[in-house]
Structure formats: structure tokens, C-alpha cells
Amino acid sequence: MKRLNLSWVLFLLIACSSPKSDPSNCPVADIRAGLENPKSLKLSDEIESVDYVPLEVTSDDASLIDGVANYAVTDKYIYVLPVKEQRIVLFDRQGHFIKTLIPFGQGPGEFSGFVASMQADEKNDRLYLFSTDRVEVYTLDGEPVQHFTHDYQIIFQYKLGLGHLAAVSMPYVPFQNGSFGIGLFTEKGDTITMKNDFSSPLVSNDKSGLTVRIAAGYSGRQQSVLFKTGSNDTVFRLSDDKISPACVLSLRNSDEEMINSLDVTNFNSLKNFGNGKDYFVSDLFETPRRYYFRLRNNDGHYVASVDKKTGEALVEKCEQPASLKELAATTLQHGLLGTRSYQGFPVWGNMTGNDLVQVITSAELDYYKNIRSILIPEQLKNLGEESNPVFIFYKLKDS
């Protein structure tokens, strides 16, 4: 046991001591201990104010949104990709419907294909739609500006401060067959740097790649992307010109979970999400003070926070009133699978500027209304069954 612990410590030191990173900025968090002793997170300490923005339903059928598959936000506008309808719909920040901004199709100014991620760059008047193999660029008013393709296949992509693209490759492609794992590229597709050494002696090199045990999130303040794969305890940051450790999570998962996170020939990982003891990170974001992670296995979800300075880890059990399959019918964002540490209402979302943005639907709220530990804000109690989704903006304190 002492030898195993020493090996684990050495691994953490190596992970946080990359020549490209500052070890003092790489906290080590004992998530496993937190899972064994759940508490409440401290998100309430970071929230300054809250703004509830229901998306307007008008007499125009184009204003109806069945759900939110993806979105982008600026100080003036909310850009929404509905779940079933392939189009980009424009609302203002007060939730007023404006128009269908970008229709999906093969015509001029239209877009077709799977939208892996979206990004609005208010400073440079640009809206980016990232597909698996190309990028479509528009003005914020929906005028087409640029179109470029790349050779790599992605599941997540964002543009960083210097114009470089941070990308996460498509799962279930072996690294030996050209998959890059995570990487930084120019708009022309030239490689700046990449990482595909998420290896383990448990899985042969020809079978190694990314599976669905991955999570990625854009950090607007840091102009970077955070990434976590289940085959490695390190959370990586992709900045303009380097990939470096951000923090390390001690999950102490089994060999079986390690294999499910790395073996791209094992499609059981699409259905089996742990045996009750193993957890993987399914979503993540960061605030000025902490990293936040949503942990998943077959038994449900936990959320964890890690203090950036001390590595203090807090873990909380999520309230999950239905299966993920049922919840997915109401929202792909799963906004209410979050922490109840802010006024008893589950909070989860993505960072946009200084705001933590949460998206919920009236159908999703219905699942939670009869749970005594869930406190529904007054602003959300009167949403009708035909209401559009609601955007919630949590303004965070600077530090």
C-alpha cells in the first residue's frame, strides 16, 4: 500500500510539473474522499446577482424553441440552436424574439450539418459555427464572412485569443489512425501542438483513443479550453500556444473504468457508466475562484468544486428525479443536475464572460417541483407547458 501511494504521489508531481506549466497553479484535489463524504458546494459565495430571461413566444411560429442544443451569448443577444430544428434563432438579452438569423440548408448564407459548438465574439463582430470538419463564420447580424475546412474530425472546438483553434477530436478514433486527442491549430489547419498520449498499459496502443468519457468547456476569462478524459486524472488547459495541466483530480477509479475511458473498440462504454464506484467527468467549468465538475456513473450525478489556490475539494450529490434518457427529452443541457448551494435551487451551466449561464425548460422544471429539497424561484413558478426555455445569468464576483 505504501508503494502504491508513493507511485500516486509521484504521478501527481509529474503531472503538475510540466516545463510549460507553473506547479503553483496546479491544485491536487481528493475527489474520492469528497464522494465518500458529500457536502454542499460554495457556489453561493461567488454569485453577486441573478437575472432570469425567459425566451419570448410570439405569434410568429419561428419564435417557438423546442429545446436548446447549443447557444452563444453576447451583451446584446442570445443565439440559440434548437434541439430538433436546424437553424440559429436570435433573441435579445431581455429574451425578446427577433428572427431566425441563419436558416439551415444549402443556399447562400445557410448552414448544414452537425453543430459541434458555437461561439460569439462580440469584440470582433463574429459568430462561429463549428462543425465536425469545418468552420462557418458570420457577423453577429448573420452575414456570412468566411468558410474553411480542416482535415481533422472534432467534437468540440473554440477560437482562442490569438486566433488559434482549440479542438477535441471525435471519440472512437484510435490515436494510431490519425486522431490527435486534443490540439491547437491555426485557422488553416496547421498544427501548433497536440496531445494524444492518454495511455495506459491496460489498453494496447492500436486500441487507444478518446471514448465518451470526456468533458470540455470554454473559459472566456482565461481565453482557453479546459479538458478532462477519464483515462487520466489531470485536467488540461488549452491556451493559445500550449497545453498544460490546470489541476489534478484523485478519482482512484478501477482498471475497468480506465479501459472504458481509453479502449475505442469497446462500445460498452456507450451504455455502461460505472459500477457504482467509478466516476468520470461529464461536464466542467471554472469561475475566478474554483473549478467545477459534474461527475457521472450509472447511479446518477455528483458535482464537485476545487479551490484553485488550496485544492480543497467539495462534492455534492445531485437530485435526479428521472433517468438521463427521460431528462434528455426535456433538455440537452441538464441544467438542473447541479449544486443546490445557491438558495436551494440546482445550478449548473457554462461561463460566458463574467456570467455563469444556465438553460432550463418548463418540462425540466416539472420533474423537480415535487422535490422538497429543491426551491423553485418565484420567477420560474408560473412557466406554462408551452413556454420557451429560460436563460439564467448568474453574475459572479471578480474574486
Coordinates of C-alpha atoms in Angstrom, one line a residue:
M1 CA 0.0 0.0 0.0
K2 CA 2.8 2.4 0.8
R3 CA 4.4 1.7 -2.6
L4 CA 1.1 2.4 -4.4
N5 CA 0.6 5.7 -2.5
L6 CA 4.2 6.7 -3.4
S7 CA 3.6 6.0 -7.1
W8 CA 0.4 8.0 -7.0
V9 CA 2.2 11.0 -5.4
L10 CA 5.0 10.8 -8.0
F11 CA 2.3 10.8 -10.8
L12 CA 0.8 13.9 -9.4
L13 CA 4.1 15.7 -9.1
I14 CA 5.0 14.8 -12.7
A15 CA 1.6 15.9 -13.9
C16 CA 1.8 19.3 -12.3
S17 CA 5.5 19.9 -13.0
S18 CA 5.4 20.1 -16.8
P19 CA 8.1 22.6 -18.0
K20 CA 5.2 24.5 -19.7
S21 CA 3.2 25.0 -16.6
D22 CA 3.5 26.6 -13.2
P23 CA 3.2 24.0 -10.4
S24 CA 1.8 26.6 -8.0
N25 CA -1.3 26.9 -10.3
C26 CA -2.0 23.2 -10.4
P27 CA -4.0 22.1 -7.3
V28 CA -4.4 18.5 -6.4
A29 CA -7.9 17.5 -5.2
D30 CA -9.0 14.4 -3.4
I31 CA -12.4 13.9 -5.1
R32 CA -12.7 10.3 -3.9
A33 CA -12.7 11.5 -0.3
G34 CA -15.4 14.0 -1.2
L35 CA -17.5 11.3 -2.8
E36 CA -17.4 9.3 0.4
N37 CA -18.4 12.4 2.5
P38 CA -20.7 14.6 0.4
K39 CA -21.3 18.2 1.4
S40 CA -22.7 21.4 -0.1
L41 CA -20.6 23.3 -2.5
K42 CA -19.8 27.0 -2.0
L43 CA -21.2 28.5 -5.3
S44 CA -23.3 31.0 -3.3
D45 CA -20.1 32.7 -2.2
E46 CA -19.3 33.5 -5.8
I47 CA -22.7 34.8 -7.0
E48 CA -23.4 38.6 -6.9
S49 CA -26.8 38.7 -8.7
V50 CA -29.2 36.7 -10.9
D51 CA -31.1 37.6 -14.0
Y52 CA -33.9 35.4 -15.3
V53 CA -34.6 35.7 -19.0
P54 CA -37.5 33.6 -20.5
L55 CA -37.3 33.4 -24.3
E56 CA -40.3 35.1 -25.7
V57 CA -43.1 33.3 -27.6
T58 CA -44.8 35.5 -30.1
S59 CA -47.5 34.9 -32.8
D60 CA -44.6 34.0 -35.2
D61 CA -44.1 30.3 -35.1
A62 CA -40.4 30.9 -35.6
S63 CA -40.2 32.1 -32.0
L64 CA -41.0 28.6 -30.6
I65 CA -38.0 26.7 -29.3
D66 CA -38.4 23.0 -28.6
G67 CA -35.2 23.0 -26.6
V68 CA -31.6 24.3 -26.6
A69 CA -29.0 22.1 -28.2
N70 CA -26.3 24.8 -28.2
Y71 CA -26.1 28.5 -27.7
A72 CA -23.9 31.6 -27.7
V73 CA -24.3 34.8 -25.8
T74 CA -23.2 38.4 -26.1
D75 CA -24.0 41.5 -24.0
K76 CA -26.8 42.3 -26.5
Y77 CA -28.0 39.0 -27.9
I78 CA -28.7 35.3 -27.3
Y79 CA -28.1 32.9 -30.2
V80 CA -29.9 29.6 -29.9
L81 CA -29.6 26.3 -31.8
P82 CA -32.9 24.4 -31.1
V83 CA -32.8 20.7 -30.5
K84 CA -34.9 19.5 -33.4
E85 CA -34.9 22.4 -35.9
Q86 CA -31.7 23.1 -37.7
R87 CA -31.5 26.9 -37.6
I88 CA -29.9 29.7 -35.5
V89 CA -32.6 31.8 -33.7
L90 CA -31.8 35.3 -32.4
F91 CA -33.2 36.8 -29.2
D92 CA -32.0 39.9 -27.4
R93 CA -30.6 39.7 -23.9
Q94 CA -34.1 40.5 -22.5
G95 CA -35.4 37.4 -24.2
H96 CA -37.4 39.2 -27.0
F97 CA -37.6 37.2 -30.2
I98 CA -36.0 38.9 -33.1
K99 CA -35.8 36.4 -36.0
T100 CA -34.4 33.2 -37.4
L101 CA -30.9 34.5 -38.1
I102 CA -29.3 31.6 -40.0
P103 CA -31.5 29.1 -41.8
F104 CA -30.1 25.6 -42.3
G105 CA -29.7 24.4 -45.9
Q106 CA -27.5 24.5 -48.9
G107 CA -28.3 28.1 -50.1
P108 CA -26.2 31.3 -49.7
G109 CA -25.7 32.2 -46.0
E110 CA -27.3 29.0 -44.8
F111 CA -25.6 26.2 -42.8
S112 CA -26.0 22.4 -42.9
G113 CA -24.5 19.7 -40.8
F114 CA -24.0 18.9 -37.2
V115 CA -23.0 22.0 -35.0
A116 CA -20.4 20.7 -32.5
S117 CA -20.1 24.1 -30.8
M118 CA -20.9 27.8 -31.2
Q119 CA -19.1 30.9 -30.2
A120 CA -19.9 34.6 -30.3
D121 CA -17.0 37.1 -30.5
E122 CA -18.6 40.5 -29.7
K123 CA -15.3 42.4 -29.9
N124 CA -14.7 41.4 -33.5
D125 CA -18.4 41.0 -34.6
R126 CA -18.2 37.3 -35.4
L127 CA -20.3 34.3 -34.8
Y128 CA -18.7 30.9 -35.3
L129 CA -20.5 27.6 -36.1
F130 CA -18.1 24.7 -35.6
S131 CA -19.0 21.5 -37.5
T132 CA -17.1 18.2 -37.3
D133 CA -14.8 19.2 -40.2
R134 CA -15.3 22.8 -41.0
V135 CA -16.0 26.3 -39.6
E136 CA -18.6 28.8 -40.8
V137 CA -18.1 32.4 -39.8
Y138 CA -20.8 35.1 -39.8
T139 CA -21.1 38.6 -38.5
L140 CA -23.3 38.8 -35.3
D141 CA -26.1 40.0 -37.7
G142 CA -25.9 36.7 -39.6
E143 CA -24.0 37.8 -42.7
P144 CA -21.6 35.1 -44.0
V145 CA -18.0 36.1 -43.8
Q146 CA -15.7 33.1 -44.1
H147 CA -15.8 29.3 -44.6
F148 CA -12.9 27.0 -44.1
T149 CA -12.5 23.2 -43.7
H150 CA -9.9 21.2 -41.9
D151 CA -8.6 17.6 -42.2
Y152 CA -9.2 16.6 -38.5
Q153 CA -12.6 15.5 -37.1
I154 CA -13.7 17.3 -34.0
I155 CA -16.4 17.0 -31.3
F156 CA -15.7 20.4 -29.7
Q157 CA -13.9 23.5 -30.9
Y158 CA -13.4 27.1 -29.8
K159 CA -11.3 30.0 -31.1
L160 CA -8.8 31.5 -28.6
G161 CA -7.4 34.9 -28.2
L162 CA -4.7 34.8 -30.8
G163 CA -7.0 33.3 -33.4
H164 CA -5.8 29.7 -32.8
L165 CA -8.4 26.9 -32.5
A166 CA -8.5 24.6 -29.5
A167 CA -10.1 21.3 -30.5
V168 CA -11.1 18.0 -29.1
S169 CA -11.1 15.1 -31.5
M170 CA -14.0 12.8 -32.4
P171 CA -14.3 9.9 -30.0
Y172 CA -13.7 6.3 -31.0
V173 CA -10.9 7.0 -33.5
P174 CA -7.6 5.3 -32.5
F175 CA -4.7 7.7 -31.9
Q176 CA -2.6 5.5 -34.2
N177 CA -5.1 6.1 -37.1
G178 CA -4.6 9.8 -37.0
S179 CA -6.7 11.0 -34.1
F180 CA -5.0 13.8 -32.2
G181 CA -6.8 13.7 -28.9
I182 CA -6.7 17.4 -28.1
G183 CA -4.8 20.0 -30.1
L184 CA -4.2 23.6 -31.0
F185 CA -4.4 24.6 -34.7
T186 CA -4.3 27.7 -36.9
E187 CA -7.4 28.6 -39.0
K188 CA -5.6 27.0 -42.0
G189 CA -5.4 23.7 -40.1
D190 CA -1.7 23.8 -39.3
T191 CA -0.8 22.1 -36.1
I192 CA 0.6 24.2 -33.3
T193 CA 0.7 21.4 -30.7
M194 CA -1.3 18.3 -29.8
K195 CA -1.6 15.7 -27.2
N196 CA -2.6 12.1 -27.8
D197 CA -0.6 10.3 -25.1
F198 CA -3.5 9.4 -22.8
S199 CA -2.1 6.0 -22.5
S200 CA -2.3 3.0 -20.1
P201 CA -0.7 -0.4 -20.0
L202 CA -4.2 -1.8 -19.7
V203 CA -5.0 -0.9 -23.4
S204 CA -2.8 -1.6 -26.4
N205 CA -1.7 1.4 -28.5
D206 CA -3.7 0.3 -31.5
K207 CA -6.9 0.4 -29.4
S208 CA -6.2 3.6 -27.6
G209 CA -8.2 6.8 -28.2
L210 CA -10.9 9.0 -26.7
T211 CA -14.2 7.5 -25.8
V212 CA -17.3 9.3 -24.4
R213 CA -15.6 9.6 -21.0
I214 CA -14.5 13.2 -21.9
A215 CA -15.5 16.7 -21.0
A216 CA -14.5 20.1 -22.4
G217 CA -15.5 23.7 -21.6
Y218 CA -14.6 27.1 -22.8
S219 CA -13.3 29.7 -20.3
G220 CA -14.0 33.2 -21.6
R221 CA -11.9 35.0 -18.9
Q222 CA -8.9 32.8 -19.5
Q223 CA -9.4 32.6 -23.3
S224 CA -8.8 28.9 -23.0
V225 CA -10.4 25.5 -23.1
L226 CA -10.5 23.0 -20.2
F227 CA -10.4 19.3 -21.0
K228 CA -10.7 16.1 -19.0
T229 CA -10.5 12.5 -20.2
G230 CA -11.4 9.5 -18.0
S231 CA -8.1 7.8 -18.7
N232 CA -6.1 10.5 -16.9
D233 CA -6.6 12.3 -13.6
T234 CA -5.2 15.6 -15.0
V235 CA -7.5 18.4 -16.2
F236 CA -5.7 20.1 -19.1
R237 CA -5.9 23.7 -20.2
L238 CA -5.5 24.5 -23.9
S239 CA -4.4 28.1 -24.3
D240 CA -3.2 30.0 -27.4
D241 CA 0.1 28.1 -27.9
K242 CA 0.4 25.4 -25.3
I243 CA -1.4 22.5 -23.5
S244 CA -0.7 22.4 -19.8
P245 CA -2.1 20.9 -16.5
A246 CA -4.8 23.0 -14.7
C247 CA -5.5 20.7 -11.8
V248 CA -5.4 17.0 -10.8
L249 CA -8.4 15.1 -9.6
S250 CA -7.9 12.0 -7.5
L251 CA -10.7 9.7 -8.5
R252 CA -9.0 6.4 -7.9
N253 CA -11.2 4.6 -10.5
S254 CA -10.9 0.9 -11.2
D255 CA -8.9 -0.7 -14.1
E256 CA -12.3 -1.5 -15.8
E257 CA -13.2 2.2 -15.9
M258 CA -9.7 3.1 -17.2
I259 CA -10.3 0.7 -20.1
N260 CA -13.7 2.1 -20.8
S261 CA -12.2 5.5 -21.0
L262 CA -9.5 4.5 -23.5
D263 CA -10.5 1.4 -25.5
V264 CA -12.2 2.7 -28.6
T265 CA -13.1 -0.9 -29.7
N266 CA -15.2 -1.4 -26.5
F267 CA -18.6 0.2 -27.3
N268 CA -20.0 -1.0 -24.0
S269 CA -18.7 2.4 -22.7
L270 CA -21.6 4.0 -24.5
K271 CA -24.1 2.1 -22.2
N272 CA -22.2 1.3 -19.1
F273 CA -21.3 4.3 -17.0
G274 CA -19.6 2.7 -14.0
N275 CA -20.4 0.1 -11.4
G276 CA -21.4 2.5 -8.6
K277 CA -17.8 3.0 -7.5
D278 CA -16.3 4.6 -10.6
Y279 CA -17.0 8.1 -11.8
F280 CA -16.0 10.2 -14.8
V281 CA -16.3 13.9 -15.5
S282 CA -19.1 14.6 -18.0
D283 CA -19.0 18.5 -17.8
L284 CA -16.9 21.2 -16.3
F285 CA -16.5 25.0 -16.0
E286 CA -14.4 27.4 -14.0
T287 CA -15.0 30.6 -12.0
P288 CA -12.4 33.0 -10.7
R289 CA -12.1 31.0 -7.5
R290 CA -12.9 27.4 -8.3
Y291 CA -13.1 24.6 -10.9
Y292 CA -16.5 22.8 -11.1
F293 CA -17.0 19.3 -12.3
R294 CA -20.1 17.2 -13.0
L295 CA -19.4 13.5 -12.2
R296 CA -21.4 10.7 -13.6
N297 CA -21.9 7.0 -13.3
N298 CA -24.9 4.6 -13.6
D299 CA -26.2 5.6 -10.2
G300 CA -26.5 9.3 -11.1
H301 CA -24.6 12.5 -10.7
Y302 CA -22.4 14.3 -8.3
V303 CA -20.9 17.8 -8.6
A304 CA -17.5 18.8 -7.3
S305 CA -15.7 22.0 -6.8
V306 CA -11.9 22.5 -6.4
D307 CA -10.4 25.6 -4.9
K308 CA -7.8 26.9 -7.3
K309 CA -5.4 28.0 -4.6
T310 CA -5.7 25.3 -1.9
G311 CA -7.0 22.3 -3.8
E312 CA -9.9 22.0 -1.3
A313 CA -12.4 19.6 -2.8
L314 CA -16.2 19.6 -2.0
V315 CA -18.6 17.1 -3.5
E316 CA -22.4 17.2 -3.5
K317 CA -25.0 14.6 -4.6
C318 CA -27.3 15.9 -7.3
E319 CA -31.1 15.4 -7.2
Q320 CA -32.0 13.4 -10.3
P321 CA -35.8 12.8 -10.4
A322 CA -35.7 10.8 -13.7
S323 CA -33.3 8.9 -15.9
L324 CA -31.0 10.7 -18.2
K325 CA -33.0 9.4 -21.2
E326 CA -36.1 11.0 -19.8
L327 CA -34.4 14.2 -18.8
A328 CA -32.8 14.4 -22.3
A329 CA -36.3 14.6 -23.7
T330 CA -36.7 17.9 -21.9
T331 CA -33.3 19.5 -22.2
L332 CA -29.9 18.5 -23.6
Q333 CA -28.2 21.0 -21.2
H334 CA -29.3 19.1 -18.0
G335 CA -29.1 22.5 -16.2
L336 CA -30.8 21.2 -13.0
L337 CA -28.3 18.5 -12.4
G338 CA -26.2 20.8 -10.4
T339 CA -25.4 22.2 -7.0
R340 CA -28.2 23.4 -4.6
S341 CA -25.7 25.6 -2.7
Y342 CA -27.4 28.7 -4.1
Q343 CA -30.8 29.3 -2.4
G344 CA -31.7 25.6 -2.7
F345 CA -32.1 25.7 -6.5
P346 CA -29.9 23.4 -8.6
V347 CA -27.4 25.4 -10.6
W348 CA -25.2 24.3 -13.5
G349 CA -24.1 25.9 -16.7
N350 CA -21.3 27.4 -18.8
M351 CA -19.2 30.5 -18.3
T352 CA -19.7 33.4 -20.7
G353 CA -17.7 36.5 -19.8
N354 CA -18.5 37.3 -16.1
D355 CA -21.7 35.2 -16.2
L356 CA -22.5 31.6 -15.4
V357 CA -25.2 30.8 -17.9
Q358 CA -27.8 28.2 -17.2
V359 CA -30.5 27.0 -19.5
I360 CA -33.7 25.2 -18.3
T361 CA -37.0 24.2 -19.8
S362 CA -40.5 24.2 -18.2
A363 CA -40.6 20.4 -18.8
E364 CA -37.4 20.0 -16.9
L365 CA -38.8 22.1 -14.0
D366 CA -41.8 19.9 -13.8
Y367 CA -39.6 17.0 -12.8
Y368 CA -38.2 18.9 -9.8
K369 CA -41.3 20.7 -8.5
N370 CA -42.3 18.0 -6.1
I371 CA -38.8 17.5 -4.5
R372 CA -38.8 19.1 -1.1
S373 CA -35.1 19.9 -1.2
I374 CA -35.5 21.9 -4.4
L375 CA -36.6 25.5 -4.0
I376 CA -38.0 26.9 -7.3
P377 CA -37.5 30.7 -7.6
E378 CA -40.7 32.8 -7.9
Q379 CA -39.6 33.9 -11.4
L380 CA -39.9 30.3 -12.6
K381 CA -43.0 29.1 -10.9
N382 CA -45.5 30.3 -13.5
L383 CA -43.9 28.9 -16.6
G384 CA -46.5 27.2 -18.8
E385 CA -46.1 23.9 -20.6
E386 CA -45.7 25.7 -23.9
S387 CA -43.2 28.2 -22.6
N388 CA -39.8 28.6 -24.3
P389 CA -36.6 27.7 -22.4
V390 CA -35.3 30.2 -19.8
F391 CA -31.8 31.6 -19.7
I392 CA -30.5 32.3 -16.2
F393 CA -27.5 34.6 -15.9
Y394 CA -25.5 34.4 -12.6
K395 CA -23.2 37.4 -12.4
L396 CA -20.1 36.3 -10.5
K397 CA -17.8 38.2 -8.2
D398 CA -14.4 39.1 -9.6
S399 CA -12.5 37.1 -6.9

